Amino acid sequence: MRINPYLNFNGTCAEAFRFYEQVLGGKITFMQTHGESPMRDQTPPDWHDAVMHVTLEVDGQMLMGSDAPGEYYEKPQGFSVSVHPEDAEGAERIFNALAEGGQVRMPLEKTFWAARFGMLVDRYGTPWIINCEKGD
């Protein structure tokens, strides 16, 4: 069994996942809009560019998402996507990229349990934890 985070967006899913692909060094292995799906004719035209499903693979792990219809979209809360870079340099690079245009909840710092730890909400509203256990 695998457990994968599934993120919902309010029309920014494709942009967010292209950004995550760059920042996390992964690869989008599948992305389909509602307009590209077999359900195109049953989908309102203004929803054709919305993402029905996307999968981003990073080191054998998957982050998935979609655009939720306005009446079903809820702002993310009560969770964070946790990323564990191999070294402090990677932690700093990822944290700084995700923090740009977002909100830092806890600056990336050395802690008693980690070489670097920080928390933020990115520009798309996704909460992240960056935790690098290895030393400098």
CSV table of N, CA, C and O in Angstrom, one decimal:
chain,number,residue,atom,x,y,z
A,1,MET,N,0.8,-1.2,0.0
A,1,MET,CA,0.0,0.0,0.0
A,1,MET,C,0.9,1.2,0.0
A,1,MET,O,1.9,1.3,0.6
A,2,ARG,N,0.5,2.3,-0.7
A,2,ARG,CA,1.1,3.6,-0.7
A,2,ARG,C,0.1,4.6,-0.3
A,2,ARG,O,-1.1,4.5,-0.5
A,3,ILE,N,0.7,5.6,0.4
A,3,ILE,CA,-0.2,6.8,0.8
A,3,ILE,C,0.5,8.0,0.1
A,3,ILE,O,1.7,8.3,0.2
A,4,ASN,N,-0.3,8.7,-0.7
A,4,ASN,CA,0.2,9.9,-1.5
A,4,ASN,C,-0.6,11.1,-1.1
A,4,ASN,O,-1.9,11.0,-1.1
A,5,PRO,N,0.0,12.2,-0.9
A,5,PRO,CA,-0.7,13.5,-0.7
A,5,PRO,C,-1.5,13.8,-2.0
A,5,PRO,O,-0.9,13.6,-3.1
A,6,TYR,N,-2.7,14.3,-1.9
A,6,TYR,CA,-3.5,14.8,-3.1
A,6,TYR,C,-3.9,16.2,-2.8
A,6,TYR,O,-4.7,16.4,-1.9
A,7,LEU,N,-3.4,17.1,-3.6
A,7,LEU,CA,-3.7,18.5,-3.3
A,7,LEU,C,-4.8,19.1,-4.3
A,7,LEU,O,-4.8,18.7,-5.4
A,8,ASN,N,-5.6,19.9,-3.7
A,8,ASN,CA,-6.7,20.5,-4.5
A,8,ASN,C,-6.3,22.0,-4.7
A,8,ASN,O,-5.9,22.7,-3.8
A,9,PHE,N,-6.7,22.5,-5.9
A,9,PHE,CA,-6.4,23.9,-6.2
A,9,PHE,C,-7.7,24.6,-6.8
A,9,PHE,O,-8.6,23.9,-7.2
A,10,ASN,N,-7.6,25.9,-6.8
A,10,ASN,CA,-8.8,26.7,-7.3
A,10,ASN,C,-8.4,27.3,-8.6
A,10,ASN,O,-8.4,28.5,-8.8
A,11,GLY,N,-8.0,26.4,-9.6
A,11,GLY,CA,-7.7,26.9,-10.9
A,11,GLY,C,-6.2,27.1,-11.2
A,11,GLY,O,-5.8,27.4,-12.3
A,12,THR,N,-5.3,26.8,-10.2
A,12,THR,CA,-3.9,27.0,-10.4
A,12,THR,C,-3.1,25.7,-10.3
A,12,THR,O,-1.9,25.7,-10.2
A,13,CYS,N,-3.7,24.6,-10.5
A,13,CYS,CA,-3.1,23.3,-10.3
A,13,CYS,C,-1.9,23.1,-11.3
A,13,CYS,O,-0.8,22.7,-10.9
A,14,ALA,N,-2.2,23.4,-12.6
A,14,ALA,CA,-1.1,23.2,-13.6
A,14,ALA,C,0.1,24.0,-13.3
A,14,ALA,O,1.2,23.5,-13.3
A,15,GLU,N,-0.1,25.3,-13.0
A,15,GLU,CA,1.0,26.2,-12.7
A,15,GLU,C,1.7,25.7,-11.4
A,15,GLU,O,2.9,25.7,-11.4
A,16,ALA,N,1.0,25.3,-10.4
A,16,ALA,CA,1.6,24.9,-9.2
A,16,ALA,C,2.5,23.6,-9.4
A,16,ALA,O,3.6,23.6,-8.9
A,17,PHE,N,1.9,22.7,-10.1
A,17,PHE,CA,2.7,21.4,-10.3
A,17,PHE,C,3.9,21.6,-11.2
A,17,PHE,O,4.9,21.0,-11.1
A,18,ARG,N,3.8,22.5,-12.2
A,18,ARG,CA,5.0,22.8,-13.0
A,18,ARG,C,6.1,23.5,-12.1
A,18,ARG,O,7.3,23.2,-12.3
A,19,PHE,N,5.7,24.3,-11.2
A,19,PHE,CA,6.6,24.9,-10.2
A,19,PHE,C,7.2,23.8,-9.3
A,19,PHE,O,8.4,23.8,-9.1
A,20,TYR,N,6.3,22.9,-8.8
A,20,TYR,CA,6.8,21.9,-7.9
A,20,TYR,C,7.8,20.9,-8.6
A,20,TYR,O,8.7,20.5,-8.0
A,21,GLU,N,7.5,20.7,-9.9
A,21,GLU,CA,8.4,19.8,-10.7
A,21,GLU,C,9.8,20.4,-10.7
A,21,GLU,O,10.8,19.7,-10.5
A,22,GLN,N,9.9,21.7,-10.9
A,22,GLN,CA,11.2,22.4,-10.9
A,22,GLN,C,11.9,22.4,-9.6
A,22,GLN,O,13.0,22.1,-9.4
A,23,VAL,N,11.1,22.8,-8.6
A,23,VAL,CA,11.7,23.0,-7.2
A,23,VAL,C,12.1,21.6,-6.6
A,23,VAL,O,13.2,21.5,-6.0
A,24,LEU,N,11.3,20.6,-6.8
A,24,LEU,CA,11.5,19.3,-6.1
A,24,LEU,C,12.4,18.4,-7.0
A,24,LEU,O,12.8,17.3,-6.6
A,25,GLY,N,12.6,18.8,-8.3
A,25,GLY,CA,13.5,18.0,-9.1
A,25,GLY,C,12.8,16.7,-9.6
A,25,GLY,O,13.4,15.7,-9.9
A,26,GLY,N,11.4,16.7,-9.7
A,26,GLY,CA,10.7,15.6,-10.1
A,26,GLY,C,10.3,15.7,-11.6
A,26,GLY,O,10.8,16.5,-12.3
A,27,LYS,N,9.3,14.8,-11.9
A,27,LYS,CA,8.8,14.8,-13.3
A,27,LYS,C,7.3,14.6,-13.3
A,27,LYS,O,6.8,13.7,-12.6
A,28,ILE,N,6.6,15.5,-14.0
A,28,ILE,CA,5.1,15.2,-14.1
A,28,ILE,C,5.0,14.1,-15.1
A,28,ILE,O,5.4,14.1,-16.2
A,29,THR,N,4.4,13.0,-14.6
A,29,THR,CA,4.2,11.8,-15.4
A,29,THR,C,2.8,11.7,-16.0
A,29,THR,O,2.6,10.9,-16.9
A,30,PHE,N,1.9,12.5,-15.5
A,30,PHE,CA,0.5,12.5,-16.1
A,30,PHE,C,-0.1,13.8,-15.7
A,30,PHE,O,-0.1,14.3,-14.6
A,31,MET,N,-0.7,14.5,-16.7
A,31,MET,CA,-1.6,15.7,-16.5
A,31,MET,C,-2.7,15.7,-17.5
A,31,MET,O,-2.4,15.6,-18.7
A,32,GLN,N,-3.9,15.8,-17.1
A,32,GLN,CA,-5.0,15.8,-18.0
A,32,GLN,C,-6.0,16.9,-17.5
A,32,GLN,O,-6.4,16.9,-16.3
A,33,THR,N,-6.4,17.7,-18.5
A,33,THR,CA,-7.4,18.7,-18.1
A,33,THR,C,-8.8,18.1,-18.4
A,33,THR,O,-8.9,17.1,-19.0
A,34,HIS,N,-9.8,18.8,-17.9
A,34,HIS,CA,-11.2,18.4,-18.2
A,34,HIS,C,-11.5,18.4,-19.6
A,34,HIS,O,-12.2,17.5,-20.2
A,35,GLY,N,-10.9,19.4,-20.3
A,35,GLY,CA,-11.2,19.5,-21.8
A,35,GLY,C,-10.5,18.4,-22.6
A,35,GLY,O,-10.9,18.1,-23.7
A,36,GLU,N,-9.5,17.7,-22.0
A,36,GLU,CA,-8.8,16.6,-22.7
A,36,GLU,C,-9.4,15.3,-22.3
A,36,GLU,O,-9.0,14.2,-22.9
A,37,SER,N,-10.3,15.2,-21.4
A,37,SER,CA,-10.9,14.0,-20.9
A,37,SER,C,-12.0,13.5,-21.8
A,37,SER,O,-12.6,14.3,-22.6
A,38,PRO,N,-12.4,12.2,-21.7
A,38,PRO,CA,-13.6,11.7,-22.4
A,38,PRO,C,-14.9,12.4,-21.9
A,38,PRO,O,-15.9,12.3,-22.6
A,39,MET,N,-14.8,13.2,-20.8
A,39,MET,CA,-16.0,13.9,-20.3
A,39,MET,C,-16.1,15.3,-20.8
A,39,MET,O,-16.9,16.1,-20.3
A,40,ARG,N,-15.3,15.7,-21.8
A,40,ARG,CA,-15.2,17.0,-22.3
A,40,ARG,C,-16.6,17.6,-22.7
A,40,ARG,O,-17.0,18.7,-22.3
A,41,ASP,N,-17.4,16.8,-23.3
A,41,ASP,CA,-18.8,17.3,-23.8
A,41,ASP,C,-19.7,17.5,-22.6
A,41,ASP,O,-20.7,18.3,-22.8
A,42,GLN,N,-19.5,16.9,-21.5
A,42,GLN,CA,-20.3,17.1,-20.3
A,42,GLN,C,-19.7,18.1,-19.3
A,42,GLN,O,-20.3,18.3,-18.2
A,43,THR,N,-18.6,18.8,-19.7
A,43,THR,CA,-17.9,19.7,-18.9
A,43,THR,C,-18.2,21.1,-19.4
A,43,THR,O,-18.0,21.4,-20.6
A,44,PRO,N,-18.5,22.1,-18.6
A,44,PRO,CA,-18.7,23.5,-19.0
A,44,PRO,C,-17.4,24.0,-19.7
A,44,PRO,O,-16.3,23.7,-19.2
A,45,PRO,N,-17.5,24.7,-20.8
A,45,PRO,CA,-16.4,25.2,-21.5
A,45,PRO,C,-15.4,26.0,-20.7
A,45,PRO,O,-14.2,25.9,-20.9
A,46,ASP,N,-15.9,26.7,-19.7
A,46,ASP,CA,-14.9,27.5,-18.8
A,46,ASP,C,-14.1,26.6,-17.9
A,46,ASP,O,-13.3,27.1,-17.2
A,47,TRP,N,-14.4,25.4,-17.9
A,47,TRP,CA,-13.7,24.4,-17.0
A,47,TRP,C,-12.8,23.5,-17.8
A,47,TRP,O,-12.1,22.7,-17.2
A,48,HIS,N,-12.7,23.6,-19.1
A,48,HIS,CA,-11.9,22.8,-20.0
A,48,HIS,C,-10.4,22.9,-19.6
A,48,HIS,O,-9.7,21.9,-19.8
A,49,ASP,N,-9.9,24.0,-19.2
A,49,ASP,CA,-8.5,24.2,-18.9
A,49,ASP,C,-8.1,23.7,-17.5
A,49,ASP,O,-7.0,23.7,-17.1
A,50,ALA,N,-9.1,23.5,-16.7
A,50,ALA,CA,-8.9,23.0,-15.3
A,50,ALA,C,-8.3,21.6,-15.3
A,50,ALA,O,-8.7,20.8,-16.1
A,51,VAL,N,-7.4,21.4,-14.4
A,51,VAL,CA,-6.7,20.0,-14.3
A,51,VAL,C,-7.7,19.0,-13.6
A,51,VAL,O,-8.2,19.3,-12.5
A,52,MET,N,-7.9,17.9,-14.3
A,52,MET,CA,-8.7,16.9,-13.8
A,52,MET,C,-7.9,16.0,-12.9
A,52,MET,O,-8.3,15.5,-11.8
A,53,HIS,N,-6.6,15.7,-13.3
A,53,HIS,CA,-5.7,15.0,-12.4
A,53,HIS,C,-4.2,15.2,-12.9
A,53,HIS,O,-4.0,15.3,-14.1
A,54,VAL,N,-3.3,15.3,-12.0
A,54,VAL,CA,-1.9,15.4,-12.3
A,54,VAL,C,-1.1,14.5,-11.3
A,54,VAL,O,-1.5,14.4,-10.1
A,55,THR,N,0.0,13.9,-11.8
A,55,THR,CA,0.9,13.1,-10.9
A,55,THR,C,2.3,13.6,-11.1
A,55,THR,O,2.7,13.7,-12.3
A,56,LEU,N,2.9,14.0,-10.0
A,56,LEU,CA,4.3,14.4,-10.0
A,56,LEU,C,5.1,13.3,-9.3
A,56,LEU,O,4.8,13.0,-8.2
A,57,GLU,N,6.1,12.7,-10.0
A,57,GLU,CA,6.9,11.7,-9.4
A,57,GLU,C,8.3,12.3,-9.0
A,57,GLU,O,8.9,13.0,-9.7
A,58,VAL,N,8.6,12.1,-7.7
A,58,VAL,CA,9.9,12.6,-7.1
A,58,VAL,C,10.6,11.4,-6.4
A,58,VAL,O,10.0,11.0,-5.4
A,59,ASP,N,11.7,10.9,-6.9
A,59,ASP,CA,12.4,9.8,-6.3
A,59,ASP,C,11.5,8.7,-5.9
A,59,ASP,O,11.6,8.1,-4.8
A,60,GLY,N,10.6,8.3,-6.9
A,60,GLY,CA,9.8,7.1,-6.6
A,60,GLY,C,8.6,7.4,-5.8
A,60,GLY,O,7.8,6.4,-5.5
A,61,GLN,N,8.4,8.6,-5.4
A,61,GLN,CA,7.2,9.0,-4.6
A,61,GLN,C,6.3,9.9,-5.4
A,61,GLN,O,6.8,10.5,-6.4
A,62,MET,N,5.0,9.9,-5.1
A,62,MET,CA,4.1,10.7,-5.9
A,62,MET,C,3.4,11.7,-5.1
A,62,MET,O,2.9,11.5,-4.0
A,63,LEU,N,3.2,12.9,-5.8
A,63,LEU,CA,2.4,14.0,-5.3
A,63,LEU,C,1.4,14.2,-6.4
A,63,LEU,O,1.7,14.3,-7.5
A,64,MET,N,0.1,14.2,-6.0
A,64,MET,CA,-1.0,14.3,-7.0
A,64,MET,C,-1.9,15.4,-6.7
A,64,MET,O,-1.8,16.0,-5.6
A,65,GLY,N,-2.7,15.9,-7.7
A,65,GLY,CA,-3.6,17.0,-7.4
A,65,GLY,C,-4.5,17.2,-8.6
A,65,GLY,O,-4.5,16.5,-9.6
A,66,SER,N,-5.4,18.2,-8.4
A,66,SER,CA,-6.4,18.6,-9.3
A,66,SER,C,-6.9,19.9,-9.0
A,66,SER,O,-6.7,20.4,-7.9
A,67,ASP,N,-7.7,20.5,-9.9
A,67,ASP,CA,-8.5,21.7,-9.6
A,67,ASP,C,-9.8,21.3,-9.1
A,67,ASP,O,-10.5,20.4,-9.8
A,68,ALA,N,-10.3,21.8,-8.0
A,68,ALA,CA,-11.6,21.5,-7.5
A,68,ALA,C,-12.6,22.5,-8.0
A,68,ALA,O,-12.3,23.7,-8.0
A,69,PRO,N,-13.8,22.1,-8.4
A,69,PRO,CA,-14.8,23.1,-8.7
A,69,PRO,C,-15.0,24.1,-7.6
A,69,PRO,O,-14.9,23.7,-6.4
A,70,GLY,N,-15.2,25.4,-7.9
A,70,GLY,CA,-15.4,26.4,-6.9
A,70,GLY,C,-16.2,26.1,-5.7
A,70,GLY,O,-15.8,26.4,-4.6
A,71,GLU,N,-17.3,25.5,-5.9
A,71,GLU,CA,-18.2,25.1,-4.8
A,71,GLU,C,-17.6,24.0,-3.9
A,71,GLU,O,-18.1,23.9,-2.8
A,72,TYR,N,-16.6,23.3,-4.4
A,72,TYR,CA,-16.0,22.2,-3.6
A,72,TYR,C,-14.6,22.5,-3.1
A,72,TYR,O,-14.1,21.8,-2.3
A,73,TYR,N,-14.1,23.6,-3.6
A,73,TYR,CA,-12.7,24.0,-3.2
A,73,TYR,C,-12.7,24.5,-1.7
A,73,TYR,O,-13.5,25.3,-1.3
A,74,GLU,N,-11.7,24.0,-1.0
A,74,GLU,CA,-11.5,24.4,0.4
A,74,GLU,C,-10.1,24.8,0.6
A,74,GLU,O,-9.2,24.0,0.1
A,75,LYS,N,-9.8,25.8,1.2
A,75,LYS,CA,-8.4,26.2,1.5
A,75,LYS,C,-7.7,25.1,2.3
A,75,LYS,O,-8.3,24.6,3.2
A,76,PRO,N,-6.5,24.8,1.9
A,76,PRO,CA,-5.8,23.7,2.6
A,76,PRO,C,-5.6,24.1,4.1
A,76,PRO,O,-5.2,25.2,4.4
A,77,GLN,N,-5.9,23.1,5.0
A,77,GLN,CA,-5.6,23.3,6.4
A,77,GLN,C,-5.6,22.0,7.1
A,77,GLN,O,-6.1,21.0,6.7
A,78,GLY,N,-4.8,22.0,8.2
A,78,GLY,CA,-4.7,20.8,9.0
A,78,GLY,C,-3.7,19.7,8.5
A,78,GLY,O,-3.7,18.6,9.0
A,79,PHE,N,-2.9,20.1,7.6
A,79,PHE,CA,-1.9,19.2,7.1
A,79,PHE,C,-0.7,20.0,6.5
A,79,PHE,O,-0.9,21.2,6.2
A,80,SER,N,0.4,19.3,6.3
A,80,SER,CA,1.5,19.9,5.5
A,80,SER,C,2.1,18.8,4.7
A,80,SER,O,2.1,17.6,5.1
A,81,VAL,N,2.7,19.2,3.5
A,81,VAL,CA,3.5,18.2,2.8
A,81,VAL,C,4.9,18.3,3.3
A,81,VAL,O,5.5,19.4,3.4
A,82,SER,N,5.4,17.2,3.8
A,82,SER,CA,6.7,17.1,4.4
A,82,SER,C,7.8,16.7,3.4
A,82,SER,O,7.6,15.6,2.8
A,83,VAL,N,8.8,17.4,3.3
A,83,VAL,CA,9.9,17.1,2.3
A,83,VAL,C,11.2,17.0,3.2
A,83,VAL,O,11.5,17.8,4.1
A,84,HIS,N,12.0,15.9,2.8
A,84,HIS,CA,13.2,15.6,3.6
A,84,HIS,C,14.4,15.6,2.7
A,84,HIS,O,14.8,14.5,2.2
A,85,PRO,N,15.0,16.8,2.4
A,85,PRO,CA,16.1,16.8,1.5
A,85,PRO,C,17.3,16.1,2.1
A,85,PRO,O,17.4,16.0,3.3
A,86,GLU,N,18.3,15.7,1.3
A,86,GLU,CA,19.4,14.9,1.7
A,86,GLU,C,20.5,15.8,2.4
A,86,GLU,O,21.2,15.3,3.3
A,87,ASP,N,20.5,17.1,2.1
A,87,ASP,CA,21.5,17.9,2.8
A,87,ASP,C,21.0,19.3,3.0
A,87,ASP,O,19.9,19.7,2.5
A,88,ALA,N,21.7,20.1,3.9
A,88,ALA,CA,21.2,21.5,4.2
A,88,ALA,C,21.1,22.4,3.0
A,88,ALA,O,20.2,23.2,3.0
A,89,GLU,N,22.0,22.2,2.1
A,89,GLU,CA,22.0,23.1,0.9
A,89,GLU,C,20.7,22.8,0.1
A,89,GLU,O,20.1,23.8,-0.4
A,90,GLY,N,20.3,21.6,0.0
A,90,GLY,CA,19.1,21.3,-0.7
A,90,GLY,C,17.9,21.8,0.0
A,90,GLY,O,16.9,22.3,-0.6
A,91,ALA,N,17.9,21.7,1.4
A,91,ALA,CA,16.8,22.2,2.2
A,91,ALA,C,16.7,23.7,2.0
A,91,ALA,O,15.5,24.2,1.9
A,92,GLU,N,17.8,24.4,2.0
A,92,GLU,CA,17.7,25.9,1.8
A,92,GLU,C,17.2,26.2,0.4
A,92,GLU,O,16.4,27.1,0.3
A,93,ARG,N,17.6,25.5,-0.6
A,93,ARG,CA,17.2,25.8,-2.0
A,93,ARG,C,15.7,25.6,-2.1
A,93,ARG,O,14.9,26.4,-2.6
A,94,ILE,N,15.2,24.4,-1.6
A,94,ILE,CA,13.8,24.1,-1.7
A,94,ILE,C,12.9,25.1,-0.9
A,94,ILE,O,11.9,25.6,-1.3
A,95,PHE,N,13.4,25.3,0.4
A,95,PHE,CA,12.6,26.2,1.2
A,95,PHE,C,12.5,27.6,0.6
A,95,PHE,O,11.4,28.2,0.6
A,96,ASN,N,13.6,28.2,0.2
A,96,ASN,CA,13.6,29.5,-0.4
A,96,ASN,C,12.7,29.6,-1.6
A,96,ASN,O,12.0,30.6,-1.8
A,97,ALA,N,12.8,28.6,-2.5
A,97,ALA,CA,11.9,28.6,-3.7
A,97,ALA,C,10.4,28.5,-3.4
A,97,ALA,O,9.6,29.3,-3.9
A,98,LEU,N,10.1,27.6,-2.4
A,98,LEU,CA,8.7,27.5,-2.1
A,98,LEU,C,8.2,28.7,-1.3
A,98,LEU,O,7.0,29.1,-1.4
A,99,ALA,N,9.1,29.4,-0.5
A,99,ALA,CA,8.7,30.5,0.3
A,99,ALA,C,8.4,31.8,-0.6
A,99,ALA,O,7.7,32.7,-0.2
A,100,GLU,N,9.0,31.8,-1.8
A,100,GLU,CA,8.9,33.0,-2.6
A,100,GLU,C,7.4,33.3,-3.0
A,100,GLU,O,6.8,32.4,-3.6
A,101,GLY,N,6.9,34.4,-2.5
A,101,GLY,CA,5.5,34.8,-2.8
A,101,GLY,C,4.6,34.1,-1.8
A,101,GLY,O,3.4,34.3,-1.9
A,102,GLY,N,5.1,33.3,-0.9
A,102,GLY,CA,4.3,32.6,0.1
A,102,GLY,C,4.4,33.3,1.5
A,102,GLY,O,4.8,34.4,1.6
A,103,GLN,N,4.2,32.5,2.5
A,103,GLN,CA,4.2,32.9,3.9
A,103,GLN,C,5.1,32.0,4.7
A,103,GLN,O,4.7,30.8,4.8
A,104,VAL,N,6.2,32.4,5.3
A,104,VAL,CA,7.0,31.6,6.2
A,104,VAL,C,6.3,31.5,7.5
A,104,VAL,O,6.0,32.5,8.2
A,105,ARG,N,6.1,30.3,8.0
A,105,ARG,CA,5.5,30.1,9.3
A,105,ARG,C,6.6,29.9,10.4
A,105,ARG,O,6.4,30.3,11.5
A,106,MET,N,7.7,29.3,10.0
A,106,MET,CA,8.8,29.1,10.8
A,106,MET,C,10.0,29.1,9.9
A,106,MET,O,10.2,28.3,9.0
A,107,PRO,N,11.0,30.1,10.1
A,107,PRO,CA,12.1,30.2,9.3
A,107,PRO,C,12.9,28.9,9.3
A,107,PRO,O,12.9,28.1,10.3
A,108,LEU,N,13.6,28.6,8.2
A,108,LEU,CA,14.5,27.4,8.1
A,108,LEU,C,15.7,27.7,9.0
A,108,LEU,O,16.5,28.6,8.7
A,109,GLU,N,15.9,26.8,10.0
A,109,GLU,CA,16.9,26.9,10.9
A,109,GLU,C,17.4,25.6,11.4
A,109,GLU,O,16.8,24.6,11.2
A,110,LYS,N,18.6,25.6,12.0
A,110,LYS,CA,19.1,24.4,12.6
A,110,LYS,C,18.3,24.2,13.9
A,110,LYS,O,18.1,25.2,14.6
A,111,THR,N,17.9,23.0,14.2
A,111,THR,CA,17.2,22.7,15.4
A,111,THR,C,17.9,21.6,16.2
A,111,THR,O,18.9,21.0,15.6
A,112,PHE,N,17.4,21.2,17.3
A,112,PHE,CA,18.0,20.1,18.1
A,112,PHE,C,17.8,18.7,17.4
A,112,PHE,O,18.5,17.8,17.6
A,113,TRP,N,16.8,18.6,16.5
A,113,TRP,CA,16.5,17.4,15.8
A,113,TRP,C,17.0,17.4,14.3
A,113,TRP,O,17.0,16.3,13.7
A,114,ALA,N,17.3,18.5,13.8
A,114,ALA,CA,17.6,18.6,12.4
A,114,ALA,C,18.6,19.6,12.0
A,114,ALA,O,18.8,20.6,12.7
A,115,ALA,N,19.3,19.3,10.9
A,115,ALA,CA,20.3,20.3,10.4
A,115,ALA,C,19.6,21.6,9.9
A,115,ALA,O,20.1,22.7,10.0
A,116,ARG,N,18.4,21.4,9.3
A,116,ARG,CA,17.5,22.4,8.9
A,116,ARG,C,16.1,22.0,9.0
A,116,ARG,O,15.7,20.9,8.6
A,117,PHE,N,15.2,22.9,9.5
A,117,PHE,CA,13.8,22.7,9.7
A,117,PHE,C,13.1,24.0,9.5
A,117,PHE,O,13.5,25.0,10.0
A,118,GLY,N,12.0,24.0,8.7
A,118,GLY,CA,11.2,25.2,8.5
A,118,GLY,C,9.8,24.8,8.0
A,118,GLY,O,9.6,23.7,7.5
A,119,MET,N,8.9,25.8,8.2
A,119,MET,CA,7.5,25.6,7.8
A,119,MET,C,7.1,26.8,7.0
A,119,MET,O,7.4,28.0,7.3
A,120,LEU,N,6.3,26.6,5.9
A,120,LEU,CA,5.8,27.7,5.1
A,120,LEU,C,4.5,27.3,4.4
A,120,LEU,O,4.1,26.1,4.4
A,121,VAL,N,3.8,28.3,3.9
A,121,VAL,CA,2.7,28.1,3.0
A,121,VAL,C,3.1,28.8,1.7
A,121,VAL,O,3.5,29.9,1.7
A,122,ASP,N,3.1,28.0,0.6
A,122,ASP,CA,3.6,28.6,-0.7
A,122,ASP,C,2.6,29.5,-1.3
A,122,ASP,O,1.4,29.7,-0.8
A,123,ARG,N,2.9,30.1,-2.4
A,123,ARG,CA,2.0,31.1,-3.1
A,123,ARG,C,0.7,30.5,-3.6
A,123,ARG,O,-0.2,31.2,-3.9
A,124,TYR,N,0.7,29.1,-3.7
A,124,TYR,CA,-0.6,28.5,-4.1
A,124,TYR,C,-1.4,28.0,-2.9
A,124,TYR,O,-2.5,27.4,-3.1
A,125,GLY,N,-1.0,28.3,-1.7
A,125,GLY,CA,-1.7,27.9,-0.5
A,125,GLY,C,-1.4,26.6,0.1
A,125,GLY,O,-2.0,26.2,1.0
A,126,THR,N,-0.4,25.9,-0.5
A,126,THR,CA,0.0,24.6,0.0
A,126,THR,C,0.9,24.7,1.2
A,126,THR,O,2.0,25.4,1.1
A,127,PRO,N,0.6,24.1,2.4
A,127,PRO,CA,1.5,24.1,3.5
A,127,PRO,C,2.6,23.1,3.4
A,127,PRO,O,2.4,22.0,3.0
A,128,TRP,N,3.9,23.5,3.7
A,128,TRP,CA,5.0,22.6,3.5
A,128,TRP,C,5.8,22.6,4.8
A,128,TRP,O,5.9,23.6,5.5
A,129,ILE,N,6.5,21.5,5.1
A,129,ILE,CA,7.5,21.3,6.1
A,129,ILE,C,8.8,20.9,5.4
A,129,ILE,O,8.7,19.9,4.6
A,130,ILE,N,9.9,21.5,5.7
A,130,ILE,CA,11.2,21.1,5.1
A,130,ILE,C,12.0,20.6,6.3
A,130,ILE,O,12.2,21.4,7.3
A,131,ASN,N,12.4,19.4,6.3
A,131,ASN,CA,13.1,18.8,7.4
A,131,ASN,C,14.3,18.0,6.9
A,131,ASN,O,14.2,17.0,6.3
A,132,CYS,N,15.5,18.6,7.1
A,132,CYS,CA,16.8,17.9,6.7
A,132,CYS,C,17.5,17.4,8.0
A,132,CYS,O,17.9,18.3,8.8
A,133,GLU,N,17.5,16.1,8.2
A,133,GLU,CA,18.1,15.6,9.4
A,133,GLU,C,19.6,15.6,9.4
A,133,GLU,O,20.2,15.6,10.5
A,134,LYS,N,20.2,15.5,8.3
A,134,LYS,CA,21.7,15.4,8.2
A,134,LYS,C,22.4,16.7,8.5
A,134,LYS,O,21.8,17.7,8.1
A,135,GLY,N,23.6,16.6,9.0
A,135,GLY,CA,24.3,17.8,9.3
A,135,GLY,C,24.8,18.6,8.1
A,135,GLY,O,24.7,18.2,7.0
A,136,ASP,N,25.4,19.7,8.4
A,136,ASP,CA,26.0,20.6,7.4
A,136,ASP,C,27.1,19.9,6.7
A,136,ASP,O,27.8,20.2,5.9
